[in-house]
Amino acid sequence: MIRRRLLPYVVVAALALPVVAQAVTWGWLGVRIRDLSEQEMEEISTRHGIREGFGALIVEVLKDTPAARAGLKNGDLVVAFRDRLVVDTRGLQRLVAATPAGQEVVVTVLRREEGRRALRVSVEAMPQEMVAERVAAEFGFVVRDPGEERERPRPSGTPAVAVVLRDSQADRAGLKPGDVIVEVNGRPVLSREAVSDALVGAGLDQPLRLTVRREGEPLALTVSPPSQRIP
């Protein structure tokens, strides 16, 4: 039996950025991916004789993206990127994120009924709003828009924490779902756009200083950088 610790799809899709000082630009393919289940691993292993790794499964190719233009399809299993073996989603996302925009690379996939295919993809820069989401995710949290919070109406424009990943740096710092973010690294943020701008400029090699409002009271939190995660 092949065993692997599986993360929830949303979390897996959000994580996996390289920890680089003041990094604000990452490579991007334009796909949503997930890890394989144990049953899928067994099936792929039997069908293709793969034992060295299992890859990242594409569950959606976004329209008008590098992946779509290159011919990648839903259901493709990415097993190599730039001649580097892909074992899981985290590995693939780190490889893609570290690739300079404009560089053409070879992506090797396993496609049902067609077998192994090698496709050339021209990597593009990740849209800035997605960079902000992934920076937050690497620290271990997700920010939601005011309209997404139905149970606790808040003043228009004020962003709040939707999810805190268990055992993440954000979790260890004491951040909680429902916390309203009012400052990022000393910079006031009164809208989702302001939070995004602040996160894009934060980088991943320094602590993230957050001021949140919890039950009406301000609270200062310092989130350690992802590079200091405890194994």
Short mmCIF file of C-alpha atoms in Angstrom, two decimals:
data_model
loop_
_atom_site.label_atom_id
_atom_site.label_comp_id
_atom_site.label_asym_id
_atom_site.label_seq_id
_atom_site.Cartn_x
_atom_site.Cartn_y
_atom_site.Cartn_z
CA MET A 1 0.00 0.00 0.00
CA ILE A 2 1.39 3.38 -0.98
CA ARG A 3 0.96 5.97 1.75
CA ARG A 4 1.35 9.72 1.66
CA ARG A 5 0.12 12.45 3.95
CA LEU A 6 -2.52 14.26 1.88
CA LEU A 7 -3.45 17.90 2.40
CA PRO A 8 -6.87 19.39 1.60
CA TYR A 9 -7.15 20.49 -2.04
CA VAL A 10 -7.61 24.19 -1.25
CA VAL A 11 -4.53 24.25 0.96
CA VAL A 12 -2.37 22.32 -1.47
CA ALA A 13 -3.34 24.63 -4.30
CA ALA A 14 -2.52 27.70 -2.29
CA LEU A 15 0.89 26.80 -0.92
CA ALA A 16 4.35 26.24 -2.38
CA LEU A 17 6.20 29.46 -2.94
CA PRO A 18 9.98 29.68 -2.90
CA VAL A 19 11.30 31.58 0.12
CA VAL A 20 13.20 34.42 -1.54
CA ALA A 21 14.06 37.84 -0.14
CA GLN A 22 11.64 40.53 -1.31
CA ALA A 23 10.21 38.22 -3.94
CA VAL A 24 7.21 39.78 -5.67
CA THR A 25 7.17 37.91 -8.99
CA TRP A 26 6.72 34.21 -9.60
CA GLY A 27 6.29 32.04 -12.65
CA TRP A 28 2.77 30.88 -13.46
CA LEU A 29 1.12 28.23 -15.65
CA GLY A 30 -2.57 28.86 -14.98
CA VAL A 31 -3.70 25.48 -13.66
CA ARG A 32 -5.39 24.17 -10.54
CA ILE A 33 -3.74 21.02 -9.25
CA ARG A 34 -3.96 18.50 -6.44
CA ASP A 35 -2.13 15.48 -5.10
CA LEU A 36 -3.29 12.00 -6.02
CA SER A 37 -5.26 9.84 -3.62
CA GLU A 38 -3.74 6.53 -2.56
CA GLN A 39 -6.13 4.69 -4.88
CA GLU A 40 -5.10 6.90 -7.80
CA MET A 41 -1.44 6.31 -7.00
CA GLU A 42 -1.95 2.55 -7.14
CA GLU A 43 -3.83 2.84 -10.44
CA ILE A 44 -1.20 5.08 -12.05
CA SER A 45 1.60 2.86 -10.78
CA THR A 46 -0.03 -0.23 -12.28
CA ARG A 47 -0.94 1.38 -15.59
CA HIS A 48 2.34 3.19 -16.27
CA GLY A 49 4.82 1.29 -14.12
CA ILE A 50 5.79 4.43 -12.21
CA ARG A 51 7.63 3.87 -8.96
CA GLU A 52 9.89 6.90 -8.63
CA GLY A 53 7.13 9.49 -8.06
CA PHE A 54 3.54 10.29 -8.80
CA GLY A 55 3.25 13.86 -10.00
CA ALA A 56 0.58 16.55 -9.69
CA LEU A 57 -2.88 16.10 -11.19
CA ILE A 58 -4.35 18.98 -13.20
CA VAL A 59 -7.99 19.43 -12.20
CA GLU A 60 -8.58 22.63 -14.16
CA VAL A 61 -6.77 24.50 -16.92
CA LEU A 62 -7.74 28.16 -16.71
CA LYS A 63 -8.75 29.93 -19.91
CA ASP A 64 -6.27 32.13 -21.78
CA THR A 65 -3.27 31.00 -19.74
CA PRO A 66 0.16 29.57 -20.62
CA ALA A 67 -1.12 26.06 -19.84
CA ALA A 68 -4.17 26.44 -22.10
CA ARG A 69 -2.10 27.77 -24.99
CA ALA A 70 0.38 24.91 -24.63
CA GLY A 71 -2.34 22.27 -24.83
CA LEU A 72 -2.37 21.01 -21.26
CA LYS A 73 -5.68 19.36 -20.35
CA ASN A 74 -7.79 18.59 -17.31
CA GLY A 75 -6.77 15.17 -16.04
CA ASP A 76 -3.14 15.42 -17.19
CA LEU A 77 -0.69 14.18 -14.57
CA VAL A 78 2.44 16.35 -14.53
CA VAL A 79 5.44 14.11 -13.85
CA ALA A 80 8.32 16.35 -14.91
CA PHE A 81 9.01 20.07 -15.28
CA ARG A 82 12.21 21.35 -16.90
CA ASP A 83 13.63 17.82 -16.70
CA ARG A 84 13.02 17.77 -12.95
CA LEU A 85 10.93 14.96 -11.49
CA VAL A 86 7.60 16.12 -10.05
CA VAL A 87 6.46 14.05 -7.06
CA ASP A 88 3.63 16.20 -5.71
CA THR A 89 1.88 19.56 -6.03
CA ARG A 90 4.25 21.37 -3.70
CA GLY A 91 7.23 20.31 -5.76
CA LEU A 92 5.63 21.41 -9.03
CA GLN A 93 4.53 24.77 -7.68
CA ARG A 94 8.00 25.54 -6.37
CA LEU A 95 9.55 24.69 -9.72
CA VAL A 96 7.05 26.84 -11.63
CA ALA A 97 7.29 29.75 -9.20
CA ALA A 98 11.08 29.83 -9.52
CA THR A 99 10.97 29.94 -13.34
CA PRO A 100 11.49 33.41 -14.89
CA ALA A 101 8.54 34.83 -16.82
CA GLY A 102 8.96 34.41 -20.56
CA GLN A 103 11.05 31.25 -20.34
CA GLU A 104 9.89 28.30 -22.43
CA VAL A 105 10.05 24.98 -20.63
CA VAL A 106 9.14 21.36 -21.31
CA VAL A 107 6.35 19.93 -19.18
CA THR A 108 5.99 16.14 -19.25
CA VAL A 109 2.56 14.70 -18.52
CA LEU A 110 0.84 11.34 -18.44
CA ARG A 111 -2.44 11.51 -20.33
CA ARG A 112 -5.10 8.83 -20.16
CA GLU A 113 -5.26 6.78 -23.39
CA GLU A 114 -2.27 8.68 -24.83
CA GLY A 115 0.48 7.92 -22.35
CA ARG A 116 3.48 10.20 -21.87
CA ARG A 117 3.46 13.59 -23.62
CA ALA A 118 6.04 16.40 -23.62
CA LEU A 119 4.62 19.90 -24.13
CA ARG A 120 6.40 23.23 -24.45
CA VAL A 121 5.01 25.96 -22.23
CA SER A 122 5.98 29.64 -22.09
CA VAL A 123 5.82 30.58 -18.42
CA GLU A 124 4.23 33.93 -17.53
CA ALA A 125 4.37 36.11 -14.42
CA MET A 126 1.77 35.26 -11.81
CA PRO A 127 -0.93 37.96 -11.56
CA GLN A 128 -0.26 40.21 -8.58
CA GLU A 129 -3.55 39.44 -6.83
CA MET A 130 -2.64 35.75 -6.89
CA VAL A 131 0.83 36.50 -5.52
CA ALA A 132 -0.77 38.16 -2.49
CA GLU A 133 -3.03 35.17 -1.88
CA ARG A 134 -0.13 32.77 -2.05
CA VAL A 135 2.12 34.87 0.17
CA ALA A 136 -0.63 34.80 2.81
CA ALA A 137 -1.05 31.06 2.30
CA GLU A 138 2.66 30.43 2.75
CA PHE A 139 2.46 32.14 6.13
CA GLY A 140 -0.59 29.98 6.79
CA PHE A 141 -3.76 32.00 6.35
CA VAL A 142 -6.39 33.07 3.81
CA VAL A 143 -8.03 36.52 3.64
CA ARG A 144 -11.65 36.92 2.61
CA ASP A 145 -13.62 39.85 1.20
CA PRO A 146 -16.22 41.55 3.41
CA GLY A 147 -19.08 40.20 1.29
CA GLU A 148 -17.95 36.62 1.89
CA GLU A 149 -18.61 36.81 5.61
CA ARG A 150 -22.33 36.35 6.13
CA GLU A 151 -22.49 35.42 9.79
CA ARG A 152 -20.72 38.52 11.10
CA PRO A 153 -21.38 41.60 8.97
CA ARG A 154 -18.48 44.06 9.07
CA PRO A 155 -17.92 47.61 7.87
CA SER A 156 -17.60 47.79 4.11
CA GLY A 157 -14.11 47.13 2.83
CA THR A 158 -12.53 45.69 5.97
CA PRO A 159 -10.83 42.35 5.18
CA ALA A 160 -10.76 39.45 7.63
CA VAL A 161 -9.00 36.13 8.08
CA ALA A 162 -11.06 33.26 6.67
CA VAL A 163 -8.79 30.26 7.31
CA VAL A 164 -5.73 29.59 9.45
CA LEU A 165 -3.82 26.45 8.51
CA ARG A 166 -3.19 24.21 11.49
CA ASP A 167 0.45 24.18 12.68
CA SER A 168 1.35 27.00 10.30
CA GLN A 169 3.36 30.04 11.34
CA ALA A 170 0.14 32.06 11.47
CA ASP A 171 -1.41 29.47 13.78
CA ARG A 172 1.62 29.55 16.08
CA ALA A 173 1.49 33.35 16.16
CA GLY A 174 -2.09 33.23 17.44
CA LEU A 175 -3.97 34.40 14.33
CA LYS A 176 -7.59 33.21 14.28
CA PRO A 177 -10.39 33.01 11.70
CA GLY A 178 -12.55 36.12 11.95
CA ASP A 179 -9.68 38.42 12.93
CA VAL A 180 -10.07 41.71 11.04
CA ILE A 181 -6.75 42.87 9.56
CA VAL A 182 -6.10 46.58 10.10
CA GLU A 183 -2.31 46.81 9.56
CA VAL A 184 0.34 44.82 7.68
CA ASN A 185 3.94 45.63 8.62
CA GLY A 186 2.83 48.94 10.10
CA ARG A 187 0.87 49.90 7.00
CA PRO A 188 -2.86 50.61 7.52
CA VAL A 189 -5.04 48.41 5.32
CA LEU A 190 -8.72 49.24 5.02
CA SER A 191 -9.55 47.18 1.95
CA ARG A 192 -8.76 43.83 0.34
CA GLU A 193 -6.71 45.65 -2.29
CA ALA A 194 -4.61 47.36 0.38
CA VAL A 195 -3.96 44.03 2.09
CA SER A 196 -2.92 42.51 -1.25
CA ASP A 197 -0.51 45.35 -2.00
CA ALA A 198 1.06 45.06 1.44
CA LEU A 199 1.46 41.28 1.20
CA VAL A 200 3.03 41.45 -2.27
CA GLY A 201 5.71 43.76 -0.90
CA ALA A 202 6.26 41.79 2.29
CA GLY A 203 8.45 38.99 0.95
CA LEU A 204 8.85 35.65 2.70
CA ASP A 205 12.19 35.99 4.44
CA GLN A 206 11.11 38.42 7.18
CA PRO A 207 8.50 38.22 9.94
CA LEU A 208 5.05 39.48 8.99
CA ARG A 209 3.75 42.02 11.51
CA LEU A 210 -0.03 42.11 11.67
CA THR A 211 -2.40 44.24 13.69
CA VAL A 212 -5.86 42.71 13.88
CA ARG A 213 -9.11 43.61 15.57
CA ARG A 214 -10.62 40.75 17.56
CA GLU A 215 -13.96 41.27 19.27
CA GLY A 216 -13.46 45.00 18.93
CA GLU A 217 -10.00 45.06 20.53
CA PRO A 218 -6.69 45.64 18.66
CA LEU A 219 -4.09 42.88 18.85
CA ALA A 220 -0.51 42.91 17.50
CA LEU A 221 0.86 39.62 16.14
CA THR A 222 4.21 38.70 14.62
CA VAL A 223 4.17 35.78 12.18
CA SER A 224 7.56 34.12 11.66
CA PRO A 225 8.73 33.69 8.05
CA PRO A 226 8.03 30.36 6.33
CA SER A 227 11.76 29.62 6.20
CA GLN A 228 11.65 29.14 9.97
CA ARG A 229 8.92 26.52 9.95
CA ILE A 230 9.38 23.75 12.48
CA PRO A 231 9.58 20.33 10.75
#
